[in-house]
Every structure is written in structure tokens, then in C-alpha cells.
Coordinates of C-alpha atoms in Angstrom, one line a residue:
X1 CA 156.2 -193.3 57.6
X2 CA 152.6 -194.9 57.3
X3 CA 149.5 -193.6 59.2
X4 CA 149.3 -196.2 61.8
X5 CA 152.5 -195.6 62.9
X6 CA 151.5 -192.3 64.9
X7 CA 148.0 -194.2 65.8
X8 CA 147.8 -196.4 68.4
X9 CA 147.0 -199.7 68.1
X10 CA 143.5 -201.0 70.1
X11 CA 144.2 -204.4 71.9
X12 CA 140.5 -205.3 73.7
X13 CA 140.5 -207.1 76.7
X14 CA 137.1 -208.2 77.3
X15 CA 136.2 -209.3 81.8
X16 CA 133.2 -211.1 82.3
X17 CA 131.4 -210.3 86.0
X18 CA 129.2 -212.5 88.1
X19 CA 127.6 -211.5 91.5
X20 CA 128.2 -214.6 93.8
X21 CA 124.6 -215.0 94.9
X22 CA 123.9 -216.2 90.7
X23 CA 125.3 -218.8 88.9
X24 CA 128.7 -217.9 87.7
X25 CA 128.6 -220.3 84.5
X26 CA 125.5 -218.1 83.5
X27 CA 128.3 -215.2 83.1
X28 CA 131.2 -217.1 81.8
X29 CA 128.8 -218.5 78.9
X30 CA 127.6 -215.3 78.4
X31 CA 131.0 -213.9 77.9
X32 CA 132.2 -216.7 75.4
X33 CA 129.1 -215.8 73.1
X34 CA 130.4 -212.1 73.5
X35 CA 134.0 -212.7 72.5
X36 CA 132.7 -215.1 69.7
X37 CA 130.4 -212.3 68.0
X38 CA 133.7 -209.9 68.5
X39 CA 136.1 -212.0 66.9
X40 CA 133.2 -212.6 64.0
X41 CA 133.5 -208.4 62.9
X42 CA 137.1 -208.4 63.3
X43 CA 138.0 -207.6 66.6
X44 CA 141.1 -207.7 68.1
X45 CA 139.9 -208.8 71.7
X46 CA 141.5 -211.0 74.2
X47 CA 139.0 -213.0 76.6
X48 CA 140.1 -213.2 80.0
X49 CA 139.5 -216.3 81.7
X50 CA 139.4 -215.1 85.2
X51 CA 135.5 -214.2 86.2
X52 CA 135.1 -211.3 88.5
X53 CA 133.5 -212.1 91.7
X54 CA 135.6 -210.8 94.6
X55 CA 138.2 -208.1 94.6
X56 CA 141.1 -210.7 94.6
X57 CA 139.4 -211.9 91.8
X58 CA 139.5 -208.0 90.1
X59 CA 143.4 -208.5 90.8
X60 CA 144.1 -211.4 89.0
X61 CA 141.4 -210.2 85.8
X62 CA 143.4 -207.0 85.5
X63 CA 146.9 -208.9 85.7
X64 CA 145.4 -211.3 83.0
X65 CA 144.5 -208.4 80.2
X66 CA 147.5 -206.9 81.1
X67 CA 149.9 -209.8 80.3
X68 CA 148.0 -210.0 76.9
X69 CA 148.7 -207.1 76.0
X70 CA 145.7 -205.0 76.4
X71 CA 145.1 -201.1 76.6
X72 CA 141.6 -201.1 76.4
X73 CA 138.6 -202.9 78.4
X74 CA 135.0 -204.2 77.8
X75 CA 133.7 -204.8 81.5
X76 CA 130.7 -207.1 81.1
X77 CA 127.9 -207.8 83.2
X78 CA 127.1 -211.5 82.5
X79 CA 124.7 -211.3 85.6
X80 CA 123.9 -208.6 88.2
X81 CA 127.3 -208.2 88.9
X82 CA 129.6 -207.2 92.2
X83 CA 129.7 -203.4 92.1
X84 CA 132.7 -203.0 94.0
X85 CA 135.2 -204.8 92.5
X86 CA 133.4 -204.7 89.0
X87 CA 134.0 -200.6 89.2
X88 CA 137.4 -201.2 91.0
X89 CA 138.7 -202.7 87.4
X90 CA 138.4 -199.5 86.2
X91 CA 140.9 -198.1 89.3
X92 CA 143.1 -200.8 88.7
X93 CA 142.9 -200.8 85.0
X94 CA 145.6 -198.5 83.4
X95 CA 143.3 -197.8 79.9
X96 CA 139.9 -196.8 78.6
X97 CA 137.2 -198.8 80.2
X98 CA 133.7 -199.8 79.0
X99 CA 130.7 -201.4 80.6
X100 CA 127.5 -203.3 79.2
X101 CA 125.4 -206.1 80.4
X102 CA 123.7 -209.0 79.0
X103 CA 120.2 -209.1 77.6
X104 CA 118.2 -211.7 79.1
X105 CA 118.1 -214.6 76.1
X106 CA 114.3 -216.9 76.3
X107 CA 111.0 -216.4 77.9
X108 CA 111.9 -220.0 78.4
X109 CA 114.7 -219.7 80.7
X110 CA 113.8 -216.8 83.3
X111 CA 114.8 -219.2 86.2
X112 CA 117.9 -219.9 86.3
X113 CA 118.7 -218.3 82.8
X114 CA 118.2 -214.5 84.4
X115 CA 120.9 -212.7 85.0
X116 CA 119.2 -209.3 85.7
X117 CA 121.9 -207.4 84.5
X118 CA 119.2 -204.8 83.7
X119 CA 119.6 -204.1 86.9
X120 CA 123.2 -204.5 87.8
X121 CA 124.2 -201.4 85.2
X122 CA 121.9 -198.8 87.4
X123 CA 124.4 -200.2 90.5
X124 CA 127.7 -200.0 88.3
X125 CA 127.1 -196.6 87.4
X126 CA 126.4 -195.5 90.8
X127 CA 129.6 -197.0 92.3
X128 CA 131.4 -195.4 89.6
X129 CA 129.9 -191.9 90.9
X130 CA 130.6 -192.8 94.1
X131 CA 134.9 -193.5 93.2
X132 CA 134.7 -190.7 90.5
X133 CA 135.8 -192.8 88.0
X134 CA 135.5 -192.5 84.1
X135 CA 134.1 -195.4 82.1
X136 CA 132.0 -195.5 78.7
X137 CA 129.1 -196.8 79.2
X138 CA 127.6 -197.1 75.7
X139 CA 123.2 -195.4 74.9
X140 CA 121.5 -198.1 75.8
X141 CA 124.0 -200.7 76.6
X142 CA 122.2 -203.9 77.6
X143 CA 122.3 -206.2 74.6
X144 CA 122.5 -209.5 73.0
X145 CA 126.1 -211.2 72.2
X146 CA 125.8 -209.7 68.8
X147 CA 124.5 -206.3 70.0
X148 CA 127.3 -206.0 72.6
X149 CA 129.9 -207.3 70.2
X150 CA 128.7 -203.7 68.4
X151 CA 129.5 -201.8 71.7
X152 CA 132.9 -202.8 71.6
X153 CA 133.4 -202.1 68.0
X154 CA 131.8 -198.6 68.6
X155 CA 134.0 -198.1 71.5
X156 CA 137.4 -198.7 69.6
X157 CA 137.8 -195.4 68.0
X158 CA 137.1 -193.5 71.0
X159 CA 139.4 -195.9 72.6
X160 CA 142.4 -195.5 70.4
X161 CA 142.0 -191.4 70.7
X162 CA 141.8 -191.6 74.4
X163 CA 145.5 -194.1 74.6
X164 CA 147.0 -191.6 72.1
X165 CA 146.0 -188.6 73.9
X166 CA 147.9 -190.9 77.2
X167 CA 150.8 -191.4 74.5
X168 CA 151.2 -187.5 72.8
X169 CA 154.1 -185.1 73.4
X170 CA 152.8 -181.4 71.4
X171 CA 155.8 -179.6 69.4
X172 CA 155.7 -176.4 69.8
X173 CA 157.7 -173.7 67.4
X174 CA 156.8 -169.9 68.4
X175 CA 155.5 -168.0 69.8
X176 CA 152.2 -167.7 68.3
X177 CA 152.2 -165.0 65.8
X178 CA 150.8 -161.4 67.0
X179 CA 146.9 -160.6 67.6
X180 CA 146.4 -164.2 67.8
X181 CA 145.7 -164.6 71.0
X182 CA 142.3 -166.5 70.3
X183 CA 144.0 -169.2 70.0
X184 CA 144.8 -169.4 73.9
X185 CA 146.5 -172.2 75.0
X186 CA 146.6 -173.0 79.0
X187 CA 149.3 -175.6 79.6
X188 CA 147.2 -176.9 82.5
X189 CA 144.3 -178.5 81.1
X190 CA 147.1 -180.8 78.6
X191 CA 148.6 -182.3 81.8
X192 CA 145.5 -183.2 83.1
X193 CA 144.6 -184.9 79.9
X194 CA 147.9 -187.0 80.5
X195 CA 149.1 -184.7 77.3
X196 CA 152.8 -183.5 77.3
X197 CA 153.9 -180.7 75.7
X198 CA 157.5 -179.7 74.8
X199 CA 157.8 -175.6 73.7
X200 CA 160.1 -174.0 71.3
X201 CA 161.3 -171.0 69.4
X202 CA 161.3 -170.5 65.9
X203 CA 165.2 -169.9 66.0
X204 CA 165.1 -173.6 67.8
X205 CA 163.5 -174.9 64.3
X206 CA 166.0 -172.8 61.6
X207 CA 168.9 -174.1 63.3
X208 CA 167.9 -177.6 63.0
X209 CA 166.9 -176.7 59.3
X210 CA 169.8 -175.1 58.6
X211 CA 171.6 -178.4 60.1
X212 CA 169.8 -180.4 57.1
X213 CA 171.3 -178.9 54.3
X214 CA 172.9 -181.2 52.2
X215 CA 171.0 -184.1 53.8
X216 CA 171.3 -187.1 51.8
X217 CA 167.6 -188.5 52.2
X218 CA 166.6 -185.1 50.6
X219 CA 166.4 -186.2 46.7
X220 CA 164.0 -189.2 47.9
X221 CA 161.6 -186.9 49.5
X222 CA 161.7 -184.6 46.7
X223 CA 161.2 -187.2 44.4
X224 CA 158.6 -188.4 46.1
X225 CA 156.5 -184.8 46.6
X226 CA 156.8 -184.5 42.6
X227 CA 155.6 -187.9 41.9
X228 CA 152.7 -187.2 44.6
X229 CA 151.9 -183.4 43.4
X230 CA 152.3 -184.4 39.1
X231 CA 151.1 -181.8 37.4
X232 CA 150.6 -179.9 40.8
X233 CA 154.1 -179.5 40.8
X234 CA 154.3 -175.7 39.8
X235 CA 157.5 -174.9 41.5
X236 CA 159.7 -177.7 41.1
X237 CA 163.0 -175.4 42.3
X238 CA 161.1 -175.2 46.1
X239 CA 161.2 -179.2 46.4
X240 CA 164.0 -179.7 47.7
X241 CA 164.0 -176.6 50.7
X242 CA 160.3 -178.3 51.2
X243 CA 162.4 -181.6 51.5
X244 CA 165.2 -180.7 53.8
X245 CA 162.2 -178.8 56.3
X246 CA 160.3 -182.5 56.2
X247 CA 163.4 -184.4 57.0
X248 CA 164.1 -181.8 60.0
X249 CA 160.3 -181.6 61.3
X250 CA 160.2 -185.7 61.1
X251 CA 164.0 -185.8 62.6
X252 CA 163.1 -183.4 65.5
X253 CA 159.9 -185.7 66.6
X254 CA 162.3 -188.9 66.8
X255 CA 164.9 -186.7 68.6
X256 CA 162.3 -185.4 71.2
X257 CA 159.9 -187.3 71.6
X258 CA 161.6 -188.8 74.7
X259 CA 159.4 -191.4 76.6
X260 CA 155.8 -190.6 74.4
X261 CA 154.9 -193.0 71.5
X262 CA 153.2 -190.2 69.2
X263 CA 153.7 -186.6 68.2
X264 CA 151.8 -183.4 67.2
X265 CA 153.4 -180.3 65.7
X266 CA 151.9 -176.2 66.3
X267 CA 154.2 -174.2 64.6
X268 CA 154.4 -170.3 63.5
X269 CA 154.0 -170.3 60.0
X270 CA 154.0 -166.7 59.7
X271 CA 155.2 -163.3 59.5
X272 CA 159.0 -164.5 59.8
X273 CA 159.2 -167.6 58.9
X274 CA 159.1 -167.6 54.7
X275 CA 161.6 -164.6 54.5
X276 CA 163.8 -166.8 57.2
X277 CA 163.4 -170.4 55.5
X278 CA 162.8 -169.3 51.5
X279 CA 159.0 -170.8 51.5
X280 CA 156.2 -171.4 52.9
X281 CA 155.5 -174.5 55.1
X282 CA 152.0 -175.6 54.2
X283 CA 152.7 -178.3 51.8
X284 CA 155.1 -180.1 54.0
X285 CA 152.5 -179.7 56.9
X286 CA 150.0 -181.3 54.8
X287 CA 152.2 -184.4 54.3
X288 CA 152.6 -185.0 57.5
X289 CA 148.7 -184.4 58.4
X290 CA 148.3 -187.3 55.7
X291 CA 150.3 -189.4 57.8
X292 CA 148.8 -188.7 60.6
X293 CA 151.0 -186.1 62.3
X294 CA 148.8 -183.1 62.4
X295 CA 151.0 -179.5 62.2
X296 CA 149.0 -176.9 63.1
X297 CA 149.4 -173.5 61.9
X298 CA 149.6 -170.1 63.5
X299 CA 151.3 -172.3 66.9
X300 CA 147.6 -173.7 67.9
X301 CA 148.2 -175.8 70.5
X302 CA 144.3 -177.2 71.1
X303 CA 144.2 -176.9 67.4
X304 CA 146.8 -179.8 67.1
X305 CA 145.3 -181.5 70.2
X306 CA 141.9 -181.7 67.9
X307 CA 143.2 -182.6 64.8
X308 CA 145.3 -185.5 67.0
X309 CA 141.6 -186.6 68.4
X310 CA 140.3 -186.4 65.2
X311 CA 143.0 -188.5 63.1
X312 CA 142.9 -191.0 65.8
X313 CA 139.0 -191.7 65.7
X314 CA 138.7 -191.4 62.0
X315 CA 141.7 -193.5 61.7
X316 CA 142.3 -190.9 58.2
X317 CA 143.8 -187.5 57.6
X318 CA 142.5 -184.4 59.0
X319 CA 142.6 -181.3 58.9
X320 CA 142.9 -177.4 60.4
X321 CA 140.3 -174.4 58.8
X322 CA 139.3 -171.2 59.8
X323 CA 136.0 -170.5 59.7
X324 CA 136.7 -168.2 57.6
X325 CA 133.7 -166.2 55.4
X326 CA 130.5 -166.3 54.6
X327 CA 129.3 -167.5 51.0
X328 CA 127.7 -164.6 48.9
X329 CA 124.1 -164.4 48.4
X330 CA 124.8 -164.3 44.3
X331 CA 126.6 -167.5 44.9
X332 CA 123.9 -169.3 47.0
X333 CA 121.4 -168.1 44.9
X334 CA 123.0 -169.5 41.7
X335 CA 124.3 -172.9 43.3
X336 CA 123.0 -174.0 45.9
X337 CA 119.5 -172.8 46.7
X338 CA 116.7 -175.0 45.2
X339 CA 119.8 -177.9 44.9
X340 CA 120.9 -178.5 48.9
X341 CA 118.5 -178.2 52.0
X342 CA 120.4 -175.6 53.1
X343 CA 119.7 -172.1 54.3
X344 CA 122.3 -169.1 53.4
X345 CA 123.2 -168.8 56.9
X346 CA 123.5 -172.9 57.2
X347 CA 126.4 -172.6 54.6
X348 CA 130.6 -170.8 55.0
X349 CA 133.3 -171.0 53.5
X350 CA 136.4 -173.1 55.1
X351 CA 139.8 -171.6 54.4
X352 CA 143.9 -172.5 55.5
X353 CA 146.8 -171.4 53.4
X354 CA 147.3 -174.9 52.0
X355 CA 147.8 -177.7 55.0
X356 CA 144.5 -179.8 54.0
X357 CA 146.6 -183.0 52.9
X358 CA 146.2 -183.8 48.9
X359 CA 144.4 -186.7 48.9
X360 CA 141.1 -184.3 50.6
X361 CA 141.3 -181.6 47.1
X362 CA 139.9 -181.8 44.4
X363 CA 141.6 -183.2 41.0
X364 CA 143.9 -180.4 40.0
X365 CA 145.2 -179.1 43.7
X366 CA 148.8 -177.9 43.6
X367 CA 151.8 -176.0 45.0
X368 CA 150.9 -172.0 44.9
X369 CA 152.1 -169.4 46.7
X370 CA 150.2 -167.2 49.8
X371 CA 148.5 -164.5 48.5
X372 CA 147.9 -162.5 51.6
X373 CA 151.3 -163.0 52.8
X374 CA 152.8 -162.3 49.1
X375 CA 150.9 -159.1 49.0
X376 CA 152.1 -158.2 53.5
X377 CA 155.7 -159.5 52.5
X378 CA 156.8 -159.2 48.8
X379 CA 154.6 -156.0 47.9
X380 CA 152.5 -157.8 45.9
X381 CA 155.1 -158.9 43.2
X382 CA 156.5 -161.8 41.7
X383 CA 156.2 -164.5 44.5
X384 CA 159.5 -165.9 45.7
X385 CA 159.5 -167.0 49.5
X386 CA 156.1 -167.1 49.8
X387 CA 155.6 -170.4 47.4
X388 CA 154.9 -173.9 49.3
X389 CA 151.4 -173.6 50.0
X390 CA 149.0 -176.6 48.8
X391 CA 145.7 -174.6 47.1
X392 CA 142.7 -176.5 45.6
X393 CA 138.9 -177.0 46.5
X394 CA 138.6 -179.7 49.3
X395 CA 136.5 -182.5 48.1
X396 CA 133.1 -182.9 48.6
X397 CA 131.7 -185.0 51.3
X398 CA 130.6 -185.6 54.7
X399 CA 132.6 -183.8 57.3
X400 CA 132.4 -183.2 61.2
X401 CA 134.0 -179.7 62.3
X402 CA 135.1 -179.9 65.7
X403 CA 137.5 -178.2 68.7
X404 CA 138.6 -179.5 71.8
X405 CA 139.8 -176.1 73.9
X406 CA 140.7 -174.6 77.3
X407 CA 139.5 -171.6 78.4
X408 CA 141.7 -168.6 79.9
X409 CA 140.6 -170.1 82.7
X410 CA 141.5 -173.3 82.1
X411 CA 138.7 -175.2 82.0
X412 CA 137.9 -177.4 79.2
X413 CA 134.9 -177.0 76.7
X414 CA 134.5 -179.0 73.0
X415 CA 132.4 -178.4 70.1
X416 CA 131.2 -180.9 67.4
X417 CA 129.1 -180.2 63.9
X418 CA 128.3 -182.6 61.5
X419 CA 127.6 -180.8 57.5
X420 CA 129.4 -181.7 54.5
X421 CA 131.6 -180.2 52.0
X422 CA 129.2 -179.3 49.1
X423 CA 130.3 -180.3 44.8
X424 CA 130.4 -176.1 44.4
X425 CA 133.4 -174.4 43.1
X426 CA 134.8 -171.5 45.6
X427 CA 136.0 -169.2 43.0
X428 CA 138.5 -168.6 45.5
X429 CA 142.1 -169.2 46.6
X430 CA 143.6 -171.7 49.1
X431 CA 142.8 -174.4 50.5
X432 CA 138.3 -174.1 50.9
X433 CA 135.5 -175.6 50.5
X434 CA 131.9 -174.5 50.8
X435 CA 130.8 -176.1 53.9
X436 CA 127.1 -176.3 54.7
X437 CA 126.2 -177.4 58.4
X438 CA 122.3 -177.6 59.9
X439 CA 121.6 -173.9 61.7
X440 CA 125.1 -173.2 61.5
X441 CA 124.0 -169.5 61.7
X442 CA 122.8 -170.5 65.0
X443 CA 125.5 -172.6 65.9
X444 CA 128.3 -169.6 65.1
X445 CA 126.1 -166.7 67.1
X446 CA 126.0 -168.8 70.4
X447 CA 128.3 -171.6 70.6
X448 CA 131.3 -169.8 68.3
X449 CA 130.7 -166.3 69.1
X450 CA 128.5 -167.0 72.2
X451 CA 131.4 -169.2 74.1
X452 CA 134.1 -167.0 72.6
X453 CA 136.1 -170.1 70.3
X454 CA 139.3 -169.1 68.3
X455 CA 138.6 -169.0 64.7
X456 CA 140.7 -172.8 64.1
X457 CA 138.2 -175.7 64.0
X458 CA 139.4 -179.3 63.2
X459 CA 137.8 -181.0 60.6
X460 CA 137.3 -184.8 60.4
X461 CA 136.1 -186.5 56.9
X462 CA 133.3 -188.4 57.7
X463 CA 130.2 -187.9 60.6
X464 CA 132.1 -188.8 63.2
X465 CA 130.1 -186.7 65.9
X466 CA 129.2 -189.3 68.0
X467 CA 132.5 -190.9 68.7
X468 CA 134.1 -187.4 69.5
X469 CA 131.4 -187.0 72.0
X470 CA 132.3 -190.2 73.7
X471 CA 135.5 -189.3 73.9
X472 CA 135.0 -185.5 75.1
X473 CA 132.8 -187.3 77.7
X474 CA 135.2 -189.9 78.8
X475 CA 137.9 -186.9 79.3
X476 CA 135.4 -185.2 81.8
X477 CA 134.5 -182.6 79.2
X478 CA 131.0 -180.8 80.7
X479 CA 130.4 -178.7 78.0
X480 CA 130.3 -180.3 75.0
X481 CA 128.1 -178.0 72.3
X482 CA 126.7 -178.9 68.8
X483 CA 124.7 -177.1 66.4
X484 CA 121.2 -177.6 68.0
X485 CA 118.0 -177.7 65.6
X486 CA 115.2 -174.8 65.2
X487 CA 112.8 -176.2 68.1
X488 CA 115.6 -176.1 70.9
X489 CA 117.1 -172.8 71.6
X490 CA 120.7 -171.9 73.0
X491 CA 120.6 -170.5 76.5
X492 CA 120.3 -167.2 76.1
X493 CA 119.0 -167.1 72.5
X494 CA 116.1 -164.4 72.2
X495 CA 112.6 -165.9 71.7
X496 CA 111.7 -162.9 70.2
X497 CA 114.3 -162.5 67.1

């Protein structure tokens, strides 16, 4: 299965506006210039030829993009604009919707050339208020052709999250696993999201895996996990039980996904289920991750939901960490201090089992087996069941850690941090990294600790901050945290410490 295939595709319609006391042709021009500079970066964007000037007008636009195809909107403001049925395309509009408005072009033509779109925005917005309607409206977004072209493009990320999130049915296998109840999961808050969610028990899963057996696509996908792992490929006796437990995860999404386009999985991965299945499931999670089906572990329901966002805006594999320990002050002191900008406290260390997807390890990642859980389950001795994880240091790079999550009360809250994975060996076991984010000690004493998170973040590779903010806003999110510098203080921080 390829990436895209869980990823929605972004089809852009693109409206053009006019308020009836300007010169509509002003607006339609406008608009052509627009679709031009779009097409010119490689945007999929349709150009509706129906300008908006009355509501019967709003009818006919939205039928238009609809019959090409679209599922996502740029609403532009040629001119002033009609703030009625400008904001009513967003009612009408069954997608993510954008607004932004011309620049004026000349000092030579501020007679009939001006548009005063300027102005038109501060009315759009309001009307939206008024209707309680979501729409993007991009930081400063009055522009040129060119510079509105580059809304658009921006917007297309947090578009495609925001049609997946429309399009997602969570997998559930559980329940979650004992003393894990930070990872709280009100059903609520999915629904409202347009999220659907579909709940299972673990014995649902080893019956379906126990149907497998014998399976006749199983020597492919073995084949295929030893020409992916190479030398990685430490236990090449568990391939196959990793094989048959793809095929059922992958068989079980088709078979139930019912009327959604894309799936997410949050399964238990522990205490039970190596003794019960003969390995671990980490590997095989991180496959599917790579294709861009996250699995979370542990049965984190907003975990999956954030790796989901986060797959979809990066249009790349993600991942699911626990923030997991700090980094010794012998370490810092020999690696990274007087080489990084980066305080002790500014630095952690990110840590699953092994369901970070291969191609974000280091060179020489392979199949190992879960130490904690060999020591809980096997005594310590010669692992046997609990083999399957994927361990290696996660590559270097820029990284965003981020969580989408509902509160016991269910009401919605989001953090985003942008850091990086630094080039510094762990020493460790798993699947880490050394992760170094600006006043991250900060950040975990009064966003993580301070707003009471679960200990899961996702983690996008690449800064993709600003996009996952756009989209936690579009969704109505009103507290969207991030890891504020020295000279602004948290709420309730001490201004004497």
C-alpha cells in the first residue's frame, strides 16, 4: 500500500468575490492572475467561473467547485466583497475554507483599479463571527497574485489533515493496559471532530490473527520485511508471525472501515499480548506508520489522532514517543554543551519500544526484542515472545513534537514544539533520540506537567509548527500551547524562581 493512499488528496477550488457597487471585471481579472500564479507552483486548483455577487450567485459558485471535484476552497476578495453570501460559501461549502484579498496593484490606477479589499477582510471576518463559522484566514492575508498563490499553497497541508480527519474511522484493540489512564480518551470530542471510532477487544484481534495462519500473501510480506530490515534482520524465524499479524491489521481496516476513506490503529501492545501472539508488535506497527497508517501503542486513542494530523500535514511518516528521561549531566557535558545552543534542561530523551518506521533510524536499526517486557515477562532470560521490536537511534534532524488531546472533561487542548533530533548517540536501547527543544524545561513544568498531558507525544519530521496550529485553530481548538521563550512567562510561572 503506498502513503498517499491513506492521505487525502487536496483538489482547490479557488471563488472569486465582487461587491456589486465595484466593477466586477476588476475581480474576475484579479482572480485569473491568482489561479495563473497557482497553477505556476504546482497547484491542483480549479477556477470557478461563476463570480460571487448575490447569494444565488454563492449557490451556483459552490455547485461549480463541487462538480469539479473540489474538497477544499480559496475564497477570494477581488474587491470589497459581499459579506453575506461571501461567508455563506463557507455554510454551503462542505470542506476547509480559506479567505484572502487582493493587494491593490499601481499608484497609477487607484480609480477605478481599487478594489479596497483591505477593507472587505475586517467585514468577512466579522460576518463569519457573527454565523460561527470556521475559515483560515492566512497572517496577513492581503497580497499580490503571487503572494496569494503562496496562501493557498500554505493552506494545502492543513487542508488535507482537516478532510482526513472528516474521512478517519480509529481501530481500537483493548482496553488500554493498566495505570495508563493518562492516556484518557473521551469519545465525545472525536465525533465532534467529524472523527469515527470503532472499539475492540484484544480477543477481537487474536481471533482474526489466528484466522491468518497459513495465509498465502504471508511469504511476500516476509520477504519483503527481510529485504527492508538486511542486516537488521536478527530474528529471521519471527518474520513470518510478524507477516501473518500485518496481513490481519491491514485485512481488518478494509473489512471495517465501512463508509470512511482512511484508517488509524491504537492497540494494546502489552502485558498480554506477546505471550498470546509469540512477539512483539512494534515492527509491524512501524510499517504501517511508514505508510501512513499510524498504530499507536498502549490503545492511545488521541495519540493515533495526532500522529493521523501529523502524517497528513507532513505528507511523511510519523511517529509516537514518550517523553521519556532526561539526558545525564556527564552526557551533556561531554556532547553537547559548547557544540548545540542548548541548555541541559532544553534537551530529553525520546523513547517507544520500536514503532518509529525504519526509514527515521539511523544506519544499523534492527529487529530486537523489549527489554523491560523481557525482564516483567520472561524473567530476564533468553528472549522468545518478546522479539519484534524495531531499536536504533532516530536520525538526526528537525522535528515538531506535538498532541492533539481531550480532557476528562472533554474539552479539547493541543500542544506544538519545534527542536530537533541531535547527531548524539543514546547509549541506550529502543527506539530514542536525544531531542533538544528551546526552554523545554519550561515547556514540560507548565504546559506538560502544568496542563496534566499523557506522557505520548506525536512527532512530525520536519518544523511543521505553523501548519499544526492552523489546523488546531481551524478545529476550534482554544488552547493551543508551545514552548514560550525566556521573556514571556506561563500563567502561573513564579517571577521569583
Amino acid at each position: 500500500m503506498a502513503f498517499s493512499m491513506n492521505i487525502p488528496q487536496v483538489r482547490m477550488g479557488l471563488i472569486a468575490v465582487s461587491r456589486d457597487c465595484f466593477v466586477i471585471s476588476l475581480s474576475q481579472r484579479r482572480r485569473a492572475v491568482v489561479a495563473e500564479a497557482c497553477r505556476t507552483r504546482g497547484i491542483d486548483i480549479y477556477e470557478a467561473k461563476t463570480t460571487v455577487e448575490n447569494e444565488g450567485d454563492m449557490l451556483r459558485a459552490v455547485d461549480e467547485v463541487k462538480a469539479a471535484g473540489c474538497n477544499a476552497l480559496a475564497v477570494f476578495l477581488g474587491n470589497f466583497g459581499p459579506e453575506t453570501p461571501e461567508t455563506l460559501i463557507a455554510q454551503k461549502f462542505d470542506g476547509p475554507v480559506m479567505y484572502a484579498a487582493a493587494a491593490e496593484e499601481t499608484g497609477d490606477d487607484l480609480i477605478n483599479g481599487r478594489g479596497d479589499a483591505y477593507c472587505g477582510m475586517l467585514n468577512c471576518s466579522y460576518n463569519l463571527g457573527l454565523r460561527r463559522l470556521g475559515a483560515h484566514i492566512p497572517e496577513y492575508p492581503v497580497g499580490t497574485a503571487d503572494e496569494v498563490a503562496a496562501m493557498i499553497e500554505e493552506f494545502v497541508p492543513a487542508a488535507r489533515a482537516l478532510i482526513g480527519l472528516k474521512g478517519l474511522k480509529i481501530i481500537t484493540f483493548g482496553p488500554r493496559p493498566q495505570d495508563f489512564f493518562a492516556c484518557n480518551a473521551p469519545i465525545k470530542p472525536l465525533y465532534d471532530l467529524g472523527v469515527e471510532i470503532q472499539e475492540n477487544s484484544e480477543l477481537d484481534l487474536l481471533v482474526a490473527y489466528k484466522a491468518h495462519a497459513g495465509d498465502a500473501r504471508i511469504p511476500a510480506v516476509a520477504a519483503d520485511m527481510a529485504r527492508e530490515l538486511g542486516e537488521g534482520n536478527r530474528y529471521p524465524d519471527l518474520l513470518e508471525r510478524m507477516a501473518q499479524f500485518e496481513l490481519t491489521l491491514l485485512d481488518w481496516a478494509d473489512a471495517n472501515r465501512g463508509a470512511r476513506p482512511f484508517v488509524a490503529f491504537a492497540d494494546k501492545c502489552w502485558p498480554a499480548f506477546p505471550e498470546a501472539f509469540g512477539f512483539e508488535p512494534c515492527y509491524v506497527n512501524s510499517r504501517l506508520a511508514a505508510r501512513g497508517i499510524p498504530v499507536a501503542c498502549e490503545v492511545d486513542i488521541y495519540g493515533a489522532l495526532s500522529e493521523y494530523i501529523g502524517a497528513c500535514v507532513t505528507g511523511g511518516a510519523v511517529t509516537l514517543l514518550d517523553i521519556n528521561n532526561s539526558v545525564p549531566r556527564d552526557m551533556y557535558e561531554q556532547e553537547i554543551a559548547g557544540k548545540f545552543p542548548y541548555s541541559l534542561t532544553d534537551t530529553f530523551m525520546g523513547f517507544h519500544c520500536g514503532n518509529t518506521p525504519q526509514c527515521r533510524l539511523c544506519d544499523g536499526c534492527g529487529i530486537k526484542f523489549q527489554l523491560i517486557q523481557n525482564r516483567l515477562l520472561e524473567q530476564g532470560g533468553t528472549p522468545d515472545f518478546t522479539r519484534g521490536t524495531l531499536e536504533g537511534d532516530i536520525a538526526p534532524g528537525d522535528i515538531t513534537f506535538f498532541r492533539l488531546q481531550s480532557a476528562a472533561d472533554a474539552s479539547l487542548h493541543a500542544y506544538i514544539a519545534q527542536g530537533e533530533v541531535l547527531p548524539v548517540a543514546t547509549r541506550s536501547f529502543g527506539g530514542i533520540g536525544i531531542f533538544a527543544i528551546p526552554e523545554m524545561g519550561r515547556f514540560y513544568r507548565h504546559v506538560l506537567i502544568g496542563k496534566r498531558y499523557p506522557h505520548h507525544g506525536a512527532v512530525a519530521f520536519g518544523h511543521a509548527g505553523r501548519v499544526l496550529h492552523d489546523v488546531f485553530q481551524y478545529l476550534g481548538v482554544a488552547d493551543i500551547a508551545y514552548n514560550q521563550p525566556k521573556n514571556l512567562p506561563y500563567p502561573g510561572e513564579n517571577p521569583f524562581k
